[in-house]
CSV table of C-alpha atoms in Angstrom, one decimal:
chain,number,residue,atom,x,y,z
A,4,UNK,CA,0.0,0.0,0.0
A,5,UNK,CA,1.6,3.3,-0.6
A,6,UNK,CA,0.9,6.7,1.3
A,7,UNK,CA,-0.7,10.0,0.0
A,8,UNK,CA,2.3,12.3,-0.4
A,9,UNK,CA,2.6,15.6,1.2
A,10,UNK,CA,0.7,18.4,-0.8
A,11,UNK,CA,-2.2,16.5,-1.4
A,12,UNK,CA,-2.3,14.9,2.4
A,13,UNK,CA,-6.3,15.1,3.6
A,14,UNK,CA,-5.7,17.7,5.9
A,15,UNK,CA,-4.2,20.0,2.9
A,16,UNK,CA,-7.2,19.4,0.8
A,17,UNK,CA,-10.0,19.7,3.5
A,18,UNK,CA,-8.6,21.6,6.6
A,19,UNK,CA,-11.9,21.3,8.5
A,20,UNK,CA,-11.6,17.5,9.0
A,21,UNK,CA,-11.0,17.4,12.5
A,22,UNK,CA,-11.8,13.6,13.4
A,23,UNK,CA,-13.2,10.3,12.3
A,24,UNK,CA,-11.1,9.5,9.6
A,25,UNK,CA,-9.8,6.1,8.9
A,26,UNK,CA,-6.2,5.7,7.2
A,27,UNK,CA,-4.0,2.5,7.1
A,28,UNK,CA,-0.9,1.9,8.3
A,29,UNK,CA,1.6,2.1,5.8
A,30,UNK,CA,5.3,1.4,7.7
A,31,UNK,CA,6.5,2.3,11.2
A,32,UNK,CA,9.9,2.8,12.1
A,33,UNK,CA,11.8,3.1,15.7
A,34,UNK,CA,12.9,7.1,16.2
A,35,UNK,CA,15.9,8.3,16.8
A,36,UNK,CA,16.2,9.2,21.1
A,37,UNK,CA,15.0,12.0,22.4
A,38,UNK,CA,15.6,14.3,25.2
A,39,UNK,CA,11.9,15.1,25.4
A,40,UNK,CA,10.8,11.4,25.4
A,41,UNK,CA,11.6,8.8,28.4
A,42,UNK,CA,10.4,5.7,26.2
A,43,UNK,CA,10.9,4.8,22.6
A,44,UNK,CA,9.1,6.5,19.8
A,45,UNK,CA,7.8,5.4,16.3
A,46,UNK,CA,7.1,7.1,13.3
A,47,UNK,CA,4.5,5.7,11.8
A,48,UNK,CA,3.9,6.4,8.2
A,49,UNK,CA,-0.5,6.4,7.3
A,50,UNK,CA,-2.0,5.7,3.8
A,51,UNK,CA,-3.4,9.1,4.2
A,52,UNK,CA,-4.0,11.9,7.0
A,53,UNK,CA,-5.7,15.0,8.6
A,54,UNK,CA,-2.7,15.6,10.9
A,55,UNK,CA,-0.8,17.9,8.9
A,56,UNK,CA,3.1,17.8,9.5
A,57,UNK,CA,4.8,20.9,10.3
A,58,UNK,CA,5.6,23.4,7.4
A,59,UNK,CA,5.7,26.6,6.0
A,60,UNK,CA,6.5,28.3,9.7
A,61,UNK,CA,3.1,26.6,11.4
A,62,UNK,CA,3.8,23.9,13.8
A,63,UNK,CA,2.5,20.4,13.6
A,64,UNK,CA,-0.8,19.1,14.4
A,65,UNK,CA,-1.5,17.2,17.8
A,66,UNK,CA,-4.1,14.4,18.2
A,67,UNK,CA,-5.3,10.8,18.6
A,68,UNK,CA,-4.9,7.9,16.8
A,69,UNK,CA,-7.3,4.6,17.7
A,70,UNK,CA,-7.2,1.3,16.7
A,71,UNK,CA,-10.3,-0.2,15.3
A,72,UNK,CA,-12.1,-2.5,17.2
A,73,UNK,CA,-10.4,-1.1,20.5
A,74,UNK,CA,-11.0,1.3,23.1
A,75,UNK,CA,-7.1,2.1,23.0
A,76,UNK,CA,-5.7,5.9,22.1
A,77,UNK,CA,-2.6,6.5,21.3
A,78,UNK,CA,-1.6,9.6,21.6
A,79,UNK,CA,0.1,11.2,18.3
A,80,UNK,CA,3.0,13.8,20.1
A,81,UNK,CA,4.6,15.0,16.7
A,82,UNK,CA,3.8,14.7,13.2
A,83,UNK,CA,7.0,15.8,10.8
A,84,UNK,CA,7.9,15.4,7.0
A,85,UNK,CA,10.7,13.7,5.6
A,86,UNK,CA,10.4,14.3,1.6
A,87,UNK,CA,7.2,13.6,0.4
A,88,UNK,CA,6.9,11.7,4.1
A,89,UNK,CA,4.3,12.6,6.7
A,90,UNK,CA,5.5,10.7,9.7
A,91,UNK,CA,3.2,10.7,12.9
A,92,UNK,CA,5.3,10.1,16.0
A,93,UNK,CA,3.6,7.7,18.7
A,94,UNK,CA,4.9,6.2,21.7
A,95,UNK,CA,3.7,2.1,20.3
A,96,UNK,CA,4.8,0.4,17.7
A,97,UNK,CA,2.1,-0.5,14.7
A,98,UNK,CA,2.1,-3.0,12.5
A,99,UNK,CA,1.9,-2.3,8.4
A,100,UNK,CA,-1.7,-2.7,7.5
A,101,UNK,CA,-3.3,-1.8,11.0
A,102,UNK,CA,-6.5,0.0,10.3
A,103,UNK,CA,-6.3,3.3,12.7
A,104,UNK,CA,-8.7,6.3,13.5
A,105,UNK,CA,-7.7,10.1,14.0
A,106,UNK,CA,-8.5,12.5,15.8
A,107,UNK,CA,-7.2,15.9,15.2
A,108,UNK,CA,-6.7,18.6,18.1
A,109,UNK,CA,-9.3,20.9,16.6
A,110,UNK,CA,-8.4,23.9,18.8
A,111,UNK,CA,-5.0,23.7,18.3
A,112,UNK,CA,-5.6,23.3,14.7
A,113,UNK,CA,-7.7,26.4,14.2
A,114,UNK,CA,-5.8,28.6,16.3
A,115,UNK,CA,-2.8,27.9,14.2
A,116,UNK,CA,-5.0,28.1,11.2
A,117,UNK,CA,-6.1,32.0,12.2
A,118,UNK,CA,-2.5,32.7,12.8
A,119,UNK,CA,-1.3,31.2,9.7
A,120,UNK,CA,-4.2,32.8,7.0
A,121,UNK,CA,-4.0,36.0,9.2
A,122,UNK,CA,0.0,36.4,8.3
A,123,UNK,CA,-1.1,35.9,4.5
A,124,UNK,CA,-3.6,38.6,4.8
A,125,UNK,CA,-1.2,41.2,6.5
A,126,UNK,CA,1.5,40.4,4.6
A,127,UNK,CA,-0.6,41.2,1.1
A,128,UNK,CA,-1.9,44.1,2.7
A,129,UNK,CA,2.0,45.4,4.0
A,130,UNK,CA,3.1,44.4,0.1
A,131,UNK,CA,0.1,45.9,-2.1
A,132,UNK,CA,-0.1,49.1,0.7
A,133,UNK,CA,3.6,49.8,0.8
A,134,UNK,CA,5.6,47.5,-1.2
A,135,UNK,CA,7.0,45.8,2.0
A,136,UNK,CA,7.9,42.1,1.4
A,137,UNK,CA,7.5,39.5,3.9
A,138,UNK,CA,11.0,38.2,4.4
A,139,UNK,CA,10.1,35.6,6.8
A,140,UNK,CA,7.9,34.8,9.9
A,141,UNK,CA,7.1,32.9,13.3
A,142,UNK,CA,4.0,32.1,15.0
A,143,UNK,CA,4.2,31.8,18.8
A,144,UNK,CA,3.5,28.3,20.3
A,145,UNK,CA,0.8,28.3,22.5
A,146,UNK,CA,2.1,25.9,24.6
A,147,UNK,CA,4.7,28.9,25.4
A,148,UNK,CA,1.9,31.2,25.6
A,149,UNK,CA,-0.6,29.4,27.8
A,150,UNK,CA,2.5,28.4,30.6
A,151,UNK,CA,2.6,29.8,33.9
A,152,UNK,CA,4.2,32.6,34.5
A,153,UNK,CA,4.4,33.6,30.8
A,154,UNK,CA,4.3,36.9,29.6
A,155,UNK,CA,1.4,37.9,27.6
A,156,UNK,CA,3.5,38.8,24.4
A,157,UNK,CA,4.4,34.8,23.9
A,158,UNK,CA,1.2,35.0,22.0
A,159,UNK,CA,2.3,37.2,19.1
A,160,UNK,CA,3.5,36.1,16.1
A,161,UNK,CA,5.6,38.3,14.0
A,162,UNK,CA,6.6,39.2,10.2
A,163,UNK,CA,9.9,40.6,9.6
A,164,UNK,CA,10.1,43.3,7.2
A,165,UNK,CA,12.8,45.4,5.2
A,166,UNK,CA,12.0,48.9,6.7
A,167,UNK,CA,10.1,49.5,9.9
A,168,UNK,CA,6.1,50.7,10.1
A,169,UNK,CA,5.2,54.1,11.2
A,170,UNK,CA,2.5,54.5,14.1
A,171,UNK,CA,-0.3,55.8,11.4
A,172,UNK,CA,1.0,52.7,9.2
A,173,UNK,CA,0.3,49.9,11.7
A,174,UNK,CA,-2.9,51.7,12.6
A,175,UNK,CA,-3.9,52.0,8.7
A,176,UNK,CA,-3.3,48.2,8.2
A,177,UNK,CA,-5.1,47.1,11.3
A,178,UNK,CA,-8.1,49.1,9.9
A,179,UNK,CA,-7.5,47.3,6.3
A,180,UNK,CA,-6.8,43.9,7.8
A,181,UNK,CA,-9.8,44.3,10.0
A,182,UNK,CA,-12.5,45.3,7.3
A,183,UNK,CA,-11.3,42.5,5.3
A,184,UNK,CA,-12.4,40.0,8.4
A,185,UNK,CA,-15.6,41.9,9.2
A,186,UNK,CA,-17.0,44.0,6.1
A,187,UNK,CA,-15.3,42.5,2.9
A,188,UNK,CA,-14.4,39.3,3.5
A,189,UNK,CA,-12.7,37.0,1.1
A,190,UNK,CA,-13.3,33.8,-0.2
A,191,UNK,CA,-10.2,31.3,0.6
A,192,UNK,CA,-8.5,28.6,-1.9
A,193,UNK,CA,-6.4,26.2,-2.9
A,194,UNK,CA,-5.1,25.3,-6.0
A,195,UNK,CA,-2.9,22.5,-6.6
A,196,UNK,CA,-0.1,22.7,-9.4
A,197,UNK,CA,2.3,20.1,-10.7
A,198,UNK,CA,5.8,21.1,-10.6
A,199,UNK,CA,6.5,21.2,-14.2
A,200,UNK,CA,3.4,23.7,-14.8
A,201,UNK,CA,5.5,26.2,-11.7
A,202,UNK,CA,8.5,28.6,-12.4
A,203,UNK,CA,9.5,29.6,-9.0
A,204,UNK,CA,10.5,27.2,-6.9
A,205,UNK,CA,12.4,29.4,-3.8
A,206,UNK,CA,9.5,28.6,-1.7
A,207,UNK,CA,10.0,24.7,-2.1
A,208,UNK,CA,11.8,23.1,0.4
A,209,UNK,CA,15.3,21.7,-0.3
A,210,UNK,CA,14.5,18.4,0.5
A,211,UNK,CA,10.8,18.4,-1.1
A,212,UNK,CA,11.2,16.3,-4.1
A,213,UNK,CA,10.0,18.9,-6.9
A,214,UNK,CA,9.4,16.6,-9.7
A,215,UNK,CA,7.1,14.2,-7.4
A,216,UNK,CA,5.5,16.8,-5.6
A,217,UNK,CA,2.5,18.8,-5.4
A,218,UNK,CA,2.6,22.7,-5.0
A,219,UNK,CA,-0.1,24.7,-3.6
A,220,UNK,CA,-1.2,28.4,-4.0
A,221,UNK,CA,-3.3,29.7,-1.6
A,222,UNK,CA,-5.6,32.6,-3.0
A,223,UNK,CA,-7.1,35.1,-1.0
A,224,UNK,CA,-9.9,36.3,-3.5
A,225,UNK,CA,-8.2,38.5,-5.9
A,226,UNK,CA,-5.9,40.1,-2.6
A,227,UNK,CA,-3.1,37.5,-3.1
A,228,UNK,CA,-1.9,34.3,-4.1
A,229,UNK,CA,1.3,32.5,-2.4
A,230,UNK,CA,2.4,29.3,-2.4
A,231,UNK,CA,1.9,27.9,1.2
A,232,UNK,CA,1.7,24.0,2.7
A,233,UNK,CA,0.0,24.8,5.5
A,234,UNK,CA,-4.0,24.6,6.0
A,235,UNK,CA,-5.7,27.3,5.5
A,236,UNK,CA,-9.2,29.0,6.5
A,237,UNK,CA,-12.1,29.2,4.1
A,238,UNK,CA,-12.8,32.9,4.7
A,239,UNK,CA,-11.1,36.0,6.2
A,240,UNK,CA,-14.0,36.2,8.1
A,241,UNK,CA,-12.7,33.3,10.6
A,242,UNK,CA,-9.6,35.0,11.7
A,243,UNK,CA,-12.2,36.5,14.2
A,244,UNK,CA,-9.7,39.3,14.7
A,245,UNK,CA,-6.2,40.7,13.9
A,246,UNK,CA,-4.0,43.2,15.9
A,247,UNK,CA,-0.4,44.4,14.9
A,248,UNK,CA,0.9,46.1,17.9
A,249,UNK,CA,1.7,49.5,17.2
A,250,UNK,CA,5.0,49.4,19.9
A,251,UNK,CA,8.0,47.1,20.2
A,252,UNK,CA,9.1,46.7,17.0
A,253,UNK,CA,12.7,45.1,17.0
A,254,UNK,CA,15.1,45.7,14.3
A,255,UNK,CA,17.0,42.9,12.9
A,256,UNK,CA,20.2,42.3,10.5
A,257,UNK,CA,20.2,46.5,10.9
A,258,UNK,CA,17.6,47.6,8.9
A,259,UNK,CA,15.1,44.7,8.8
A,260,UNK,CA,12.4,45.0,11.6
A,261,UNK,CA,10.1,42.4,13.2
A,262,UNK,CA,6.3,43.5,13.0
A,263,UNK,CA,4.5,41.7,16.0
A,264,UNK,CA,0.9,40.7,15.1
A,265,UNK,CA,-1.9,38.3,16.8
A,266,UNK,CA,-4.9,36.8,15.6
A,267,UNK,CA,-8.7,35.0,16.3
A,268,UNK,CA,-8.6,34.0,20.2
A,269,UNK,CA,-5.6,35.0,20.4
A,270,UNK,CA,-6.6,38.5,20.6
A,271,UNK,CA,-8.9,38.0,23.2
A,272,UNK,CA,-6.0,36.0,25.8
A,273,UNK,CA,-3.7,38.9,25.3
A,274,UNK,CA,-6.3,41.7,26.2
A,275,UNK,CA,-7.5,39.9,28.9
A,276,UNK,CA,-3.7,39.4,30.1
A,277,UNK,CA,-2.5,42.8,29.3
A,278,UNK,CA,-5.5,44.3,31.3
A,279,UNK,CA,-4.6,42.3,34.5
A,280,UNK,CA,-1.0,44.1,34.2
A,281,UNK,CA,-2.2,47.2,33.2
A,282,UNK,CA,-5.1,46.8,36.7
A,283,UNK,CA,-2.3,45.3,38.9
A,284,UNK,CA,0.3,48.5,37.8
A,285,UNK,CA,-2.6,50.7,38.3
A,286,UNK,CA,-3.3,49.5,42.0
A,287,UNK,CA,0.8,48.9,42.7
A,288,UNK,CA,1.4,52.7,41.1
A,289,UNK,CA,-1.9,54.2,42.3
A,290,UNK,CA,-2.1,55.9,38.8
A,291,UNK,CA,-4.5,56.7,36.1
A,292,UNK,CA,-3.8,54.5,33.3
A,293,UNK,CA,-3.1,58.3,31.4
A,294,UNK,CA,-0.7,58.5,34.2
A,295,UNK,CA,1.2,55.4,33.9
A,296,UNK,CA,4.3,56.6,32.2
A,297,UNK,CA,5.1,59.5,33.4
A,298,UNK,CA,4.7,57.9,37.4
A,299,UNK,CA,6.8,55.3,36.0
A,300,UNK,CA,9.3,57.6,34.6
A,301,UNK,CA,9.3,59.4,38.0
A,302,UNK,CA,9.9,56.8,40.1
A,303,UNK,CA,12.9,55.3,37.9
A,304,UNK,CA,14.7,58.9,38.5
A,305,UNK,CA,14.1,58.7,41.8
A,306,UNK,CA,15.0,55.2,42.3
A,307,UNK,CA,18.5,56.4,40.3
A,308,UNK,CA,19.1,59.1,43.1
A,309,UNK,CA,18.2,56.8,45.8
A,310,UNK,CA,20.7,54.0,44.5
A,311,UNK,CA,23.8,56.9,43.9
A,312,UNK,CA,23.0,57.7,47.9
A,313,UNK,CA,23.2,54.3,49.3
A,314,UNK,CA,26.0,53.8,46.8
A,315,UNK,CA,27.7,56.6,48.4
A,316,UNK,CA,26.9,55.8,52.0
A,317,UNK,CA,28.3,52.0,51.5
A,318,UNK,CA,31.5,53.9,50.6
A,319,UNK,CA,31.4,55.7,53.6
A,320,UNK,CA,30.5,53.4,56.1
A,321,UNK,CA,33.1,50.8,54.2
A,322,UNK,CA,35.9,53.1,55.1
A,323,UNK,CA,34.9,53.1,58.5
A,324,UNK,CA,34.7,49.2,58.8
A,325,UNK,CA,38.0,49.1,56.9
A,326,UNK,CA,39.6,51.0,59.6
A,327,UNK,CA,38.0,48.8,62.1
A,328,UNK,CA,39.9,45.6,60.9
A,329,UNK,CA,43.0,47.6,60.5
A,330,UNK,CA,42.8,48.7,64.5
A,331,UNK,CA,42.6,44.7,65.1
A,332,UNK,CA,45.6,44.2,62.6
A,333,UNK,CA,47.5,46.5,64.4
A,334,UNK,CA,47.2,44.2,67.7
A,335,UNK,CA,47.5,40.9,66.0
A,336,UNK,CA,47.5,39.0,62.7
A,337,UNK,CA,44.0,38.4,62.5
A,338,UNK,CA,40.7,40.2,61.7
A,339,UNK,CA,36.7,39.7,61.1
A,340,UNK,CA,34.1,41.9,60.2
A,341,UNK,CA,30.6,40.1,60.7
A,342,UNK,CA,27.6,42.3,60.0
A,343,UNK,CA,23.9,40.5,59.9
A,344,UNK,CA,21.8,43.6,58.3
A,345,UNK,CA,22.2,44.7,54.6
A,346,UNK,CA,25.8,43.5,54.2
A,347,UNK,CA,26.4,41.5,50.9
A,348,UNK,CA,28.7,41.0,48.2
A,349,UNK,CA,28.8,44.2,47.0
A,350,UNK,CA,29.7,46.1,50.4
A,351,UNK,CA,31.8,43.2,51.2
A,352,UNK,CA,33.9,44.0,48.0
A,353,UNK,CA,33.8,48.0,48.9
A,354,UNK,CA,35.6,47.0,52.7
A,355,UNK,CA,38.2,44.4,50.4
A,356,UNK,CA,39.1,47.9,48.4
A,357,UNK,CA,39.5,50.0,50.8
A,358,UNK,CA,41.5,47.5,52.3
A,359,UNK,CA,43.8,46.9,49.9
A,360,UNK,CA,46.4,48.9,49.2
A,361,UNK,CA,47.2,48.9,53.1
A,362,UNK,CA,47.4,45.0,53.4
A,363,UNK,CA,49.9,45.0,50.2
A,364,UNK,CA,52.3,47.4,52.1
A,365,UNK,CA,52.0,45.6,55.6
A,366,UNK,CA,55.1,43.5,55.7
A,367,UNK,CA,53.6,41.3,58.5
A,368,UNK,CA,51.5,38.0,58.1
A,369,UNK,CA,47.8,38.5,58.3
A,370,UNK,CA,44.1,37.1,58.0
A,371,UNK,CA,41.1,39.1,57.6
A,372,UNK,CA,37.6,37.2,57.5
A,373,UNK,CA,34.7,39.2,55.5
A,374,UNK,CA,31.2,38.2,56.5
A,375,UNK,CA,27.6,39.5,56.1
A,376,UNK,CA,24.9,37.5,55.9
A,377,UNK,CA,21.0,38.1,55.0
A,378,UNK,CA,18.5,36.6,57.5
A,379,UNK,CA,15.9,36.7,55.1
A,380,UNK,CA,17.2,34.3,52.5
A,381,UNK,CA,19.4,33.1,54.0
A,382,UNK,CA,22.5,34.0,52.1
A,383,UNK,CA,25.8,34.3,53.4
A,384,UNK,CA,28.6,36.1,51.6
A,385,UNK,CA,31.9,35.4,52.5
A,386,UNK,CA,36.0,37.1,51.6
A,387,UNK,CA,38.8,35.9,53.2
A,388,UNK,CA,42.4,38.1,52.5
A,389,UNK,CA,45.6,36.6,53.5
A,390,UNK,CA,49.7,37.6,52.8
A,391,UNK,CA,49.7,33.6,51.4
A,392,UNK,CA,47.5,30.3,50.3
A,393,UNK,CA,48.4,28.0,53.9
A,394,UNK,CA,46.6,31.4,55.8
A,395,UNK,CA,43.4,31.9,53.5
A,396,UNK,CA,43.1,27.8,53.5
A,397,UNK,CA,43.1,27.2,57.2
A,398,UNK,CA,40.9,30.9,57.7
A,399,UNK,CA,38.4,29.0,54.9
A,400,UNK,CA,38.3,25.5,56.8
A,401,UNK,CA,37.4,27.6,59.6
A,402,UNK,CA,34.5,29.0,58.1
A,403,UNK,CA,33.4,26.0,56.8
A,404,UNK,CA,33.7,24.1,60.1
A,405,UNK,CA,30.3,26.3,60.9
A,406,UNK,CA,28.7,26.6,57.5
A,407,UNK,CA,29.2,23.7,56.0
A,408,UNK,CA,27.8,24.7,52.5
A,409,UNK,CA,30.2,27.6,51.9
A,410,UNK,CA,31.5,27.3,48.1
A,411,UNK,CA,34.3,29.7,46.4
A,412,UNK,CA,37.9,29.4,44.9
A,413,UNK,CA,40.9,31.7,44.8
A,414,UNK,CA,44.0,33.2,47.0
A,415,UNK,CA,45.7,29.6,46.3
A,416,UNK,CA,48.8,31.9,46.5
A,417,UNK,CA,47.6,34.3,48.8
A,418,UNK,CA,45.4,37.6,48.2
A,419,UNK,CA,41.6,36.9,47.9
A,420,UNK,CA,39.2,33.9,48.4
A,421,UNK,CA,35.6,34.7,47.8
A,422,UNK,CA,32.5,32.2,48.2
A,423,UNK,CA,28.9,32.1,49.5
A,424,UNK,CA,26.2,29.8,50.8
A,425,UNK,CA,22.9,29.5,50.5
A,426,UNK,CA,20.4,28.0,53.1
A,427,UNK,CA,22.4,29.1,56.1
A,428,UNK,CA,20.2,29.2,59.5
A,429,UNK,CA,20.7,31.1,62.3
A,430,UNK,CA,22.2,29.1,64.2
A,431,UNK,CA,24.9,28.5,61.4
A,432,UNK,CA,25.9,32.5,61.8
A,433,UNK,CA,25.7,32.3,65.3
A,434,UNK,CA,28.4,29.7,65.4
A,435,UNK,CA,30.7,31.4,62.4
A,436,UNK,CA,30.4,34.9,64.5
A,437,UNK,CA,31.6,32.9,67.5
A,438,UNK,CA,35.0,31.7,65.8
């Protein structure tokens, strides 16, 4: 039995076929390891499919695939092209001639659908409205998108562009895109050409096998027609929505810039996530949301005067502490300085300066143990200084004897060891300060 090709797969010629459809197993083969996968994997290879294998910068389908007669799912993870090759990547091995059932993941399929046919409508609305070619694209994953803790941009998609977009451009071809989806909607097909009938071929795929294959245009009314492999909507009317953002444009290779754009639901999840920033920043600020920038603005300045202070006044009091080690030095050999309020690595290393050019002229042995340590979380930040490695060692094993998790490296010839630890209780300080 041989397998539909890709080009003229089910899912290419009928993107609305979302489950129910019955294909036979054509081969299956073991997959190589993978990071992502704790078992083996198989691709199996169908006689035909509505799981369309990832292409032309939209991801691959996600779905089901039963066996007749049985109650048994197996779930298809991955469904990739090799050639003419749409292999569907299951976690069971399946023999050549099993009958099988799929099921598609119809959200996930239309989502990517109204991302996919929204980028051909900007894009022929960015090329027939300014001559702006698409150089390439990405659509967000919304596996990305819909994590916790993800910010609500992971669900835009962007074009990248030779020139960036003015503010009354974007809003110009949101109005266009939008009347297009809502007023003048267009009708959406797909022809299929033979290879021999086609002149270009720079959006074929290197390892597509051109004189074998099927190419598809996908027309847009009488707006556009591009080759594309992906599936497609039947109307502009079912992108539901399209939104380039007017800010954050990034520029690219110098002059290139990324447009960022989202479509259909989509539009809807990053309102309703932007708006719970914009209420929470509201509340956190108590601002207007008129007011937002400039408080923010304000409170940036402020912060940068407040940070030159303290910077300052760590200076000031590290001199001071500085001094206080070198009184010690100047009775013995040895010296600590243990604080246990806003003491880290960064006023630790303002004492170890000021210190420094008076421990390189002293021409006695000495040991000087830096400490600070954060009750909060728990952090301890530690410098030794020693005239030579057998000093900073044993002033090191020390420490350790009471904090056993202290890590750090250098003064192997004397000079400076630094380190820190993480976890430390209490008690662990107490019995460091008591050394």
């Amino acid at each position: 039995m041989s397998a539909t090709i890709v080009g003229a797969l089910a899912c290419q010629r009928n993107s609305f076929l979302f489950g129910g459809f019955k294909a036979t197993v054509v081969s299956c083969e073991m997959a190589a390891p993978s990071k992502k996968s704790s078992g083996p994997q198989y691709d199996v290879e169908l006689s035909d499919t509505i799981l369309f294998p990832e292409g032309g910068g939209q991801p691959s389908d996600t779905g089901l695939m039963s066996l007749d007669g049985e109650e048994t799912q197996i779930p298809v993870t991955q469904v990739s092209r090799s050639g003419l090759r749409a292999l569907h990547r299951v976690a069971s091995p399946l023999e050549p001639g099993t009958a099988v059932t799929l099921t598609v993941d119809k959200h996930r399929r239309f989502d990517f659908m109204q991302q996919h046919t929204g980028q051909h409508l900007l894009s022929a609305i960015l090329e027939q409205q300014y001559s702006l070619d698409t150089l390439s694209w990405s659509m967000a994953q919304p596996e990305s998108a819909e994590a916790s803790g993800q910010e609500p941009s992971a669900l835009l998609n962007f074009v990248e562009l030779p020139k960036r977009l003015t503010p009354e451009q974007v809003s110009e071809v949101n109005a266009v895109a939008n009347e297009y989806i809502t007023l003048d909607p267009q009708e959406i097909s797909v022809v299929e050409s033979q290879p021999d009938k086609l002149g270009d071929e720079s959006k074929i795929p290197e390892d597509y096998d051109f004189s074998k294959g099927v190419v598809r245009t996908i027309h847009i009314g009488s707006l556009d027609a591009n080759q594309c492999c992906g599936t497609h909507l039947t109307s502009t009317a079912q992108i539901g929505a399209l939104v380039v953002m007017a800010s954050g444009q990034t520029t690219v290779c110098s002059t290139n810039s990324r447009l960022y754009f989202t479509c259909g639901s989509r539009v809807y999840k990053y309102a309703a996530a932007a708006n719970a920033v914009l209420a929470e920043t509201k509340q956190t600020l108590s601002s207007s949301e008129s007011q937002l920038a400039s408080t923010a603005a304000k409170l940036k300045s402020q912060l940068a005067q407040k940070t030159k202070a303290e910077q300052f006044w760590q200076r000031e009091s590290a001199g001071k502490d500085a001094a206080a080690v070198m009184t010690q030095l100047a009775e013995g050999n040895s010296a600590t300085m243990l604080r246990d309020e806003y003491c880290g690595q960064e006023y630790l290393n303002h004492v170890q300066k000021e210190l420094a050019t008076t421990l390189k002229e002293r021409d006695t042995g000495y040991s000087v143990l830096l400490a600070g340590f954060d009750k909060t979380s728990g952090t301890l930040a530690l410098i030794v200084l020693g005239d030579c490695g057998p000093v900073i060692t044993e002033t090191v094993a020390r420490a350790t004897s009471a904090v056993a998790q202290v890590r750090g490296g250098g003064g192997k010839n004397g000079g400076k060891w630094q380190g820190k630890a993480t976890g430390v209780t209490p008690a662990q300080w107490k019995s460091l300060c008591s050394l």
